[in-house]
Coordinates of C-alpha atoms in Angstrom, one line a residue:
Chain A
M30 CA -24.0 -96.3 -12.0
R31 CA -26.8 -94.1 -12.9
L32 CA -26.6 -90.6 -14.5
A33 CA -26.9 -88.8 -11.1
E34 CA -24.0 -90.6 -9.7
L35 CA -21.9 -90.2 -13.0
S36 CA -22.7 -86.4 -12.4
R37 CA -21.7 -86.6 -8.7
R38 CA -18.5 -88.4 -9.2
S39 CA -17.2 -86.3 -12.2
G40 CA -18.6 -82.8 -10.8
V41 CA -20.1 -82.4 -14.4
S42 CA -23.9 -81.4 -14.2
T43 CA -26.4 -84.0 -15.7
A44 CA -27.4 -81.5 -18.3
T45 CA -23.9 -81.2 -19.7
I46 CA -23.4 -85.0 -19.6
K47 CA -26.6 -85.4 -21.7
Y48 CA -25.4 -82.7 -24.1
Y49 CA -22.1 -84.8 -24.4
L50 CA -24.1 -88.0 -25.0
R51 CA -26.1 -86.2 -27.8
E52 CA -23.0 -84.9 -29.6
G53 CA -21.4 -88.4 -29.3
L54 CA -18.6 -87.3 -27.1
L55 CA -19.5 -90.0 -24.6
P56 CA -20.8 -93.5 -25.7
P57 CA -24.4 -94.3 -24.6
G58 CA -24.8 -96.1 -21.4
R59 CA -26.3 -99.6 -21.2
Q60 CA -30.2 -99.1 -21.4
L61 CA -32.0 -100.6 -18.5
N62 CA -35.4 -99.4 -19.6
A63 CA -37.1 -96.7 -21.7
T64 CA -36.0 -93.8 -19.1
T65 CA -32.9 -95.3 -17.3
A66 CA -29.3 -96.2 -18.4
E67 CA -26.4 -97.5 -16.6
Y68 CA -22.8 -96.1 -16.8
D69 CA -19.6 -97.5 -16.0
E70 CA -15.9 -96.6 -14.8
E71 CA -15.2 -96.3 -18.6
H72 CA -17.7 -93.6 -19.0
L73 CA -16.3 -91.7 -16.0
R74 CA -12.9 -91.8 -17.4
R75 CA -14.0 -90.6 -20.7
L76 CA -16.0 -87.8 -19.2
R77 CA -12.9 -86.5 -17.2
L78 CA -11.0 -86.5 -20.6
V79 CA -13.6 -84.5 -22.3
R80 CA -13.9 -82.1 -19.5
A81 CA -10.1 -81.6 -19.6
M82 CA -10.1 -81.0 -23.4
V83 CA -13.2 -78.6 -23.2
Q84 CA -12.5 -76.7 -20.0
V85 CA -8.7 -76.7 -19.7
G86 CA -7.7 -77.2 -23.3
R87 CA -10.6 -74.9 -24.5
L88 CA -11.0 -77.2 -27.5
P89 CA -14.3 -77.0 -29.6
V90 CA -16.7 -79.7 -29.5
A91 CA -15.9 -80.8 -33.1
K92 CA -12.1 -81.0 -32.3
V93 CA -12.9 -83.2 -29.2
R94 CA -15.0 -85.5 -31.3
E95 CA -12.0 -85.7 -34.0
V96 CA -9.5 -86.6 -31.1
L97 CA -11.8 -89.1 -29.7
G98 CA -12.3 -90.8 -33.1
H99 CA -8.5 -91.3 -33.3
V100 CA -8.4 -92.7 -29.7
D101 CA -11.3 -95.2 -30.4
D102 CA -10.2 -96.3 -33.9
E103 CA -9.3 -99.9 -33.1
S104 CA -8.3 -100.6 -36.7
L105 CA -5.0 -98.9 -36.1
G106 CA -1.9 -99.7 -33.9
S107 CA -1.9 -97.9 -30.5
S108 CA 1.2 -95.7 -31.5
I109 CA -0.5 -94.6 -34.6
R110 CA -3.7 -93.9 -32.7
L111 CA -1.7 -91.9 -30.1
G112 CA 0.1 -90.0 -32.7
A113 CA -3.0 -89.2 -34.7
A114 CA -5.0 -88.0 -31.6
L115 CA -2.0 -85.7 -30.6
W116 CA -1.5 -84.3 -34.0
A117 CA -5.3 -83.5 -34.1
L118 CA -4.8 -81.2 -31.1
P119 CA -4.7 -77.3 -32.1
Q120 CA -1.3 -76.4 -33.5
V121 CA 0.6 -73.3 -34.4
P122 CA 0.1 -71.6 -37.9
E123 CA 2.2 -73.1 -40.7
P124 CA 5.6 -71.7 -41.4
D125 CA 5.6 -69.1 -44.3
E126 CA 8.3 -70.8 -46.6
D127 CA 8.9 -67.6 -48.6
D128 CA 10.2 -66.0 -45.4
A129 CA 14.1 -65.9 -45.0
Y130 CA 13.9 -66.2 -41.2
V131 CA 11.8 -69.3 -41.6
R132 CA 14.2 -70.9 -44.2
A133 CA 17.2 -70.2 -41.8
A134 CA 15.2 -71.7 -39.0
H135 CA 14.6 -74.9 -41.1
E136 CA 18.3 -75.2 -41.5
E137 CA 18.9 -74.9 -37.8
V138 CA 16.1 -77.2 -36.8
A139 CA 17.6 -79.9 -39.1
A140 CA 20.9 -79.4 -37.8
L141 CA 19.6 -79.8 -34.5
V142 CA 17.7 -83.2 -34.9
D143 CA 20.7 -84.4 -36.8
R144 CA 23.0 -83.6 -33.9
L145 CA 20.8 -85.2 -31.4
G146 CA 20.3 -88.3 -33.5
W147 CA 16.5 -88.1 -33.4
E148 CA 15.8 -90.3 -36.3
N149 CA 11.9 -90.1 -36.1
A150 CA 12.1 -86.3 -36.2
K151 CA 14.7 -86.5 -39.2
C152 CA 12.5 -88.8 -40.9
L153 CA 9.0 -87.0 -40.4
A154 CA 10.4 -83.5 -40.4
T155 CA 7.6 -81.1 -41.2
L156 CA 5.1 -83.7 -41.4
S157 CA 5.3 -83.4 -37.6
P158 CA 3.3 -80.3 -36.0
A159 CA 5.9 -80.2 -33.3
Y160 CA 8.5 -79.9 -35.8
R161 CA 6.7 -77.1 -37.7
S162 CA 6.1 -75.3 -34.3
L163 CA 9.8 -75.6 -33.5
V164 CA 10.5 -74.0 -36.8
V165 CA 8.1 -71.2 -36.3
T166 CA 9.4 -70.1 -32.9
V167 CA 13.0 -70.4 -33.8
A168 CA 12.1 -68.2 -36.8
A169 CA 10.5 -65.8 -34.4
F170 CA 13.5 -65.5 -32.3
R171 CA 15.9 -65.0 -35.4
R172 CA 13.5 -62.1 -36.6
L173 CA 14.0 -60.5 -33.2
G174 CA 17.7 -60.6 -33.6
Y175 CA 18.6 -63.5 -31.5
D176 CA 20.2 -66.3 -33.7
W177 CA 19.5 -69.3 -31.5
G178 CA 21.0 -72.2 -33.5
A179 CA 21.4 -75.9 -33.0
E180 CA 24.2 -75.4 -30.5
Q181 CA 22.1 -73.3 -28.1
L182 CA 19.0 -75.5 -28.5
A183 CA 20.7 -78.8 -28.1
P184 CA 21.0 -78.7 -24.3
Y185 CA 17.3 -77.8 -24.0
A186 CA 16.3 -80.5 -26.2
E187 CA 18.1 -83.1 -24.1
L188 CA 16.4 -81.9 -21.0
M189 CA 13.1 -82.1 -22.9
H190 CA 14.0 -85.6 -23.9
R191 CA 14.5 -86.5 -20.4
T192 CA 11.1 -85.0 -19.7
A193 CA 9.4 -87.1 -22.3
V194 CA 11.1 -90.2 -20.9
L195 CA 9.2 -89.4 -17.5
D196 CA 6.0 -88.8 -19.5
L197 CA 6.2 -92.3 -21.0
D198 CA 7.4 -94.0 -17.9
N199 CA 4.3 -92.5 -16.2
M200 CA 2.1 -93.5 -18.9
E201 CA 3.4 -97.1 -18.8
T202 CA 2.1 -97.5 -15.3
L203 CA -1.5 -97.7 -17.0
P204 CA -2.8 -100.6 -18.7
P205 CA -2.2 -100.5 -22.6
G206 CA -5.1 -99.4 -24.8
A207 CA -7.4 -96.4 -24.7
E208 CA -6.8 -95.6 -21.2
R209 CA -3.1 -95.0 -21.9
I210 CA -4.0 -93.0 -25.0
E211 CA -6.4 -90.9 -22.9
F212 CA -3.6 -90.3 -20.4
A213 CA -1.1 -89.1 -23.1
I214 CA -3.7 -86.5 -24.4
L215 CA -4.4 -85.2 -20.9
G216 CA -0.8 -84.9 -20.4
A217 CA -0.5 -82.9 -23.6
I218 CA -3.1 -80.6 -22.3
L219 CA -2.3 -80.5 -18.6
N220 CA 1.5 -81.2 -18.4
E221 CA 2.3 -78.1 -20.4
P222 CA 0.8 -75.7 -17.9
V223 CA 2.5 -77.7 -15.0
L224 CA 6.0 -77.7 -16.6
R225 CA 5.6 -73.9 -17.4
A226 CA 4.7 -73.2 -13.8
L227 CA 7.6 -75.3 -12.5
H228 CA 10.0 -73.8 -15.0
R229 CA 9.1 -70.2 -14.0
L230 CA 9.3 -71.1 -10.1
A231 CA 12.7 -72.7 -10.9
Q232 CA 13.8 -69.4 -12.6
E233 CA 12.8 -67.5 -9.6
E234 CA 14.6 -69.9 -7.4
E235 CA 17.9 -69.9 -9.4
T236 CA 17.8 -66.2 -9.7
T237 CA 17.6 -65.6 -6.0
R238 CA 20.3 -68.2 -5.4
R239 CA 22.7 -66.4 -7.8
Y240 CA 22.0 -62.7 -7.1
G241 CA 20.1 -62.7 -3.8
F242 CA 17.8 -59.6 -3.6
E243 CA 20.4 -57.4 -4.9
Chain B
M22 CA 20.4 -43.8 -37.3
R23 CA 17.3 -42.1 -38.6
L24 CA 13.7 -43.3 -38.4
A25 CA 13.9 -45.0 -41.7
E26 CA 16.9 -47.1 -40.9
L27 CA 15.5 -48.1 -37.5
S28 CA 12.4 -49.2 -39.4
R29 CA 14.5 -51.1 -41.9
R30 CA 16.6 -52.9 -39.4
S31 CA 13.8 -53.7 -37.1
G32 CA 11.2 -54.6 -39.7
V33 CA 8.6 -52.5 -38.1
S34 CA 7.0 -49.8 -40.1
T35 CA 7.7 -46.0 -39.3
A36 CA 4.0 -45.5 -38.7
T37 CA 4.2 -48.3 -35.9
I38 CA 7.4 -46.8 -34.4
K39 CA 5.9 -43.3 -34.2
Y40 CA 3.0 -45.0 -32.3
Y41 CA 5.3 -46.7 -29.9
L42 CA 7.1 -43.2 -29.4
R43 CA 3.8 -41.4 -28.7
E44 CA 2.7 -44.3 -26.2
G45 CA 6.0 -44.1 -24.3
L46 CA 7.0 -47.7 -25.2
L47 CA 10.1 -46.4 -26.9
P48 CA 12.2 -43.5 -25.5
P49 CA 12.5 -40.4 -27.8
G50 CA 15.4 -40.1 -30.2
R51 CA 17.9 -37.3 -29.9
Q52 CA 16.4 -34.5 -31.6
L53 CA 18.7 -33.1 -34.3
N54 CA 16.2 -30.4 -35.5
A55 CA 12.5 -29.8 -35.5
T56 CA 11.7 -32.6 -37.9
T57 CA 14.7 -35.0 -37.5
A58 CA 15.7 -37.3 -34.7
E59 CA 18.6 -39.6 -34.2
Y60 CA 18.3 -43.4 -32.8
D61 CA 20.8 -45.7 -31.5
E62 CA 21.2 -49.4 -30.9
E63 CA 19.4 -49.3 -27.6
H64 CA 16.2 -48.0 -29.4
L65 CA 16.7 -51.0 -31.9
R66 CA 17.0 -53.4 -29.0
R67 CA 13.9 -51.9 -27.1
L68 CA 11.9 -52.0 -30.4
R69 CA 12.5 -55.9 -30.6
L70 CA 11.5 -56.4 -27.1
V71 CA 8.2 -54.4 -27.5
R72 CA 7.6 -56.2 -30.8
A73 CA 8.1 -59.6 -29.1
M74 CA 5.7 -58.8 -26.3
V75 CA 3.1 -57.2 -28.5
Q76 CA 3.3 -59.7 -31.4
V77 CA 4.3 -63.0 -29.9
G78 CA 3.2 -62.5 -26.4
R79 CA 0.1 -60.5 -27.5
L80 CA 0.3 -58.2 -24.4
P81 CA -1.8 -55.0 -24.6
V82 CA 0.0 -51.7 -24.8
A83 CA -0.8 -50.9 -21.2
K84 CA 0.8 -54.1 -20.1
V85 CA 3.8 -53.5 -22.2
R86 CA 4.3 -50.1 -20.7
E87 CA 4.0 -51.4 -17.2
V88 CA 6.6 -54.3 -17.9
L89 CA 9.0 -51.7 -19.3
G90 CA 8.6 -49.3 -16.3
H91 CA 9.9 -52.1 -14.1
V92 CA 12.9 -52.8 -16.6
D93 CA 13.9 -49.1 -16.5
D94 CA 13.3 -48.4 -12.8
E95 CA 17.0 -47.8 -11.6
S96 CA 16.0 -47.0 -8.0
L97 CA 15.7 -50.9 -7.7
G98 CA 18.3 -53.6 -7.6
S99 CA 18.4 -55.6 -10.9
S100 CA 17.1 -58.8 -9.4
I101 CA 14.1 -57.0 -8.1
R102 CA 13.6 -55.2 -11.4
L103 CA 13.7 -58.6 -13.3
G104 CA 11.2 -60.1 -10.7
A105 CA 8.8 -57.2 -11.1
A106 CA 9.0 -57.2 -14.8
L107 CA 8.3 -60.9 -15.0
W108 CA 5.5 -60.7 -12.5
A109 CA 3.9 -58.1 -14.6
L110 CA 3.4 -60.5 -17.3
P111 CA -0.1 -62.1 -17.7
Q112 CA -0.8 -64.8 -15.4
V113 CA -3.3 -67.6 -14.6
P114 CA -6.4 -66.7 -12.5
E115 CA -6.1 -66.7 -8.8
P116 CA -6.7 -70.2 -7.1
D117 CA -10.2 -70.3 -5.5
E118 CA -9.3 -71.1 -1.9
D119 CA -12.8 -72.3 -1.0
D120 CA -12.3 -75.2 -3.4
A121 CA -11.1 -78.7 -1.7
Y122 CA -9.1 -79.5 -4.8
V123 CA -7.3 -76.2 -4.5
R124 CA -6.5 -76.7 -0.8
A125 CA -5.2 -80.3 -1.4
A126 CA -3.1 -78.8 -4.3
H127 CA -1.6 -76.2 -2.0
E128 CA -0.3 -79.0 0.4
E129 CA 1.2 -80.9 -2.3
V130 CA 3.0 -77.9 -3.8
A131 CA 4.2 -77.0 -0.3
A132 CA 5.4 -80.6 0.2
L133 CA 7.2 -80.3 -3.3
V134 CA 9.2 -77.1 -2.6
D135 CA 10.1 -78.6 0.8
R136 CA 11.3 -81.7 -0.7
L137 CA 13.3 -79.7 -3.3
G138 CA 14.8 -77.4 -0.8
W139 CA 13.6 -74.4 -3.0
E140 CA 13.9 -71.9 -0.2
N141 CA 12.8 -68.8 -2.2
A142 CA 9.6 -70.6 -3.3
K143 CA 9.0 -71.7 0.5
C144 CA 9.4 -68.1 1.5
L145 CA 7.4 -66.4 -1.2
A146 CA 4.8 -69.1 -1.6
T147 CA 1.5 -67.7 -3.1
L148 CA 3.1 -64.2 -3.4
S149 CA 4.7 -65.8 -6.4
P150 CA 2.4 -65.9 -9.6
A151 CA 4.4 -69.1 -10.8
Y152 CA 3.8 -70.7 -7.4
R153 CA -0.2 -69.8 -7.8
S154 CA -0.3 -71.1 -11.2
L155 CA 1.4 -74.4 -10.1
V156 CA -1.4 -74.8 -7.5
V157 CA -4.2 -74.0 -10.1
T158 CA -2.9 -76.7 -12.6
V159 CA -2.3 -79.3 -9.9
A160 CA -5.8 -78.6 -8.6
A161 CA -7.1 -79.0 -12.3
F162 CA -5.3 -82.5 -12.4
R163 CA -6.8 -83.5 -9.0
R164 CA -10.4 -82.4 -10.2
L165 CA -9.9 -84.9 -13.2
G166 CA -9.1 -87.7 -10.9
Y167 CA -5.2 -87.6 -11.4
D168 CA -3.8 -87.1 -7.9
W169 CA -0.4 -86.1 -9.0
G170 CA 1.6 -85.2 -5.8
A171 CA 5.0 -84.1 -4.7
E172 CA 6.5 -87.4 -5.6
Q173 CA 5.3 -87.4 -9.2
L174 CA 6.2 -83.7 -9.7
A175 CA 9.7 -83.7 -8.1
P176 CA 11.7 -85.3 -11.2
Y177 CA 9.8 -82.9 -13.4
A178 CA 10.8 -80.0 -11.2
E179 CA 14.3 -81.0 -11.0
L180 CA 14.5 -81.2 -14.9
M181 CA 12.9 -77.7 -15.0
H182 CA 15.4 -76.5 -12.6
R183 CA 18.2 -77.8 -14.9
T184 CA 16.5 -75.7 -17.6
A185 CA 16.4 -72.6 -15.5
V186 CA 20.1 -73.0 -14.9
L187 CA 20.6 -72.9 -18.7
D188 CA 18.5 -69.8 -19.0
L189 CA 20.6 -67.9 -16.6
D190 CA 23.8 -69.2 -17.9
N191 CA 22.7 -67.9 -21.3
M192 CA 21.5 -64.5 -19.8
E193 CA 24.9 -64.2 -18.2
T194 CA 26.7 -63.9 -21.6
L195 CA 25.0 -60.5 -21.8
P196 CA 26.2 -57.4 -20.1
P197 CA 24.5 -56.6 -16.7
G198 CA 21.6 -54.2 -16.7
A199 CA 18.6 -53.5 -18.9
E200 CA 19.9 -55.5 -21.6
R201 CA 19.9 -58.6 -19.4
I202 CA 16.6 -58.0 -18.0
E203 CA 15.1 -57.6 -21.5
F204 CA 16.7 -60.9 -22.5
A205 CA 15.1 -62.5 -19.6
I206 CA 11.5 -61.0 -20.5
L207 CA 12.2 -62.3 -24.2
G208 CA 13.0 -65.7 -22.7
A209 CA 9.7 -65.7 -20.8
I210 CA 7.8 -65.2 -23.8
L211 CA 9.7 -67.0 -26.4
N212 CA 11.5 -69.9 -24.5
E213 CA 8.2 -71.3 -23.7
P214 CA 6.9 -72.1 -27.1
V215 CA 10.5 -73.4 -27.9
L216 CA 10.4 -75.8 -25.0
R217 CA 6.8 -76.9 -25.7
A218 CA 7.7 -77.8 -29.3
L219 CA 11.1 -79.5 -28.2
H220 CA 9.0 -81.5 -25.6
R221 CA 6.3 -82.6 -28.1
L222 CA 9.0 -83.5 -30.6
A223 CA 11.0 -85.5 -27.9
Q224 CA 7.6 -87.3 -27.0
E225 CA 7.3 -88.4 -30.6
E226 CA 10.7 -89.6 -30.6
E227 CA 10.6 -91.5 -27.5
T228 CA 7.3 -93.0 -28.5
T229 CA 8.6 -94.1 -31.8
R230 CA 11.9 -95.7 -30.0
R231 CA 9.7 -97.5 -27.6
Y232 CA 6.9 -98.9 -29.6
G233 CA 8.0 -98.3 -33.3
F234 CA 4.9 -98.0 -35.6
E235 CA 3.1 -100.7 -34.0

């Protein structure tokens, strides 16, 4: 397809597409002559991913380029590429290891992953941004006087594990390779608002079921 | 307790506590004489809630005052007070009803809540900010070419309902009244980062289980 059709099908203006091409966020089209290039479905897919990261995820262009660099690095196995791309997404600030609440939270999170038998989390621990952000939020709870520990967190963690199983089942409906990794990144950006909205709606539903409009 | 002890136990400086008192975010203490006031456990609890909203939730002071106004409105039943307080928290932008993706997303979300038998959601529909934010995020998915519909969303919604059941079970361990409502607001601010972190950690775990470090 030509640039105009790529623009029409993606809903992204030709000026923006040209900007993404210049910035290397989109691979160049196949040059037909000095002024015309041809684009394919892969360009369309990539353009949608860039748009999600920029517009929904509000990632700066340099960060988008870094994430895509991992997606396209064919020297690595696909699980490593996926991990690297997800880890490159913006993360919470580092836990302050001098803080007593943070140290207590570390112990609780370690007890949690031990109890769950999450071997990957036990092995990577604070190398994983997700692990670090769990420590930071558990510490915030503790600082506010709510001592949430492994026992309270475990049933939530089990439901989130079932959610992750759904995520991967959905991802596996796609062919392996870059498309799958792109879907996983989109999921990390878009699934979270969906889950948040579903969770809030379910809270309203359950509140009304239990207490009516008392 | 005196101001100094309230400050020590909450970790909030006396200058900040005085500011919250002036702004009406914290009820005045019992005046012992012209310069000394006495504070109790309820002040400490309220101070922690204010701190969570301001520091973790990044709510402006006027918004905190609005949320607390609902918590304290004893003319209303507790379910209504809780609903009003949660609805006053910051929400996503309104869906643009002229947009074809938004109209399609409306239909999918209506089909979803119908399928789930969520009577409260069916009845309130777009009156609920959670419902509107679900419409907005489903529309964002569709705009990117992923036609997530009621069928794909239903298993996620069921897991989020089980999460909401846990939330309310935890809330019911507290005495009814303002304390419960405060806990629910804290949950809305702090549980979401916990769930997000647990979800990401579970995704890493499940990815490694399925694919190893291929």
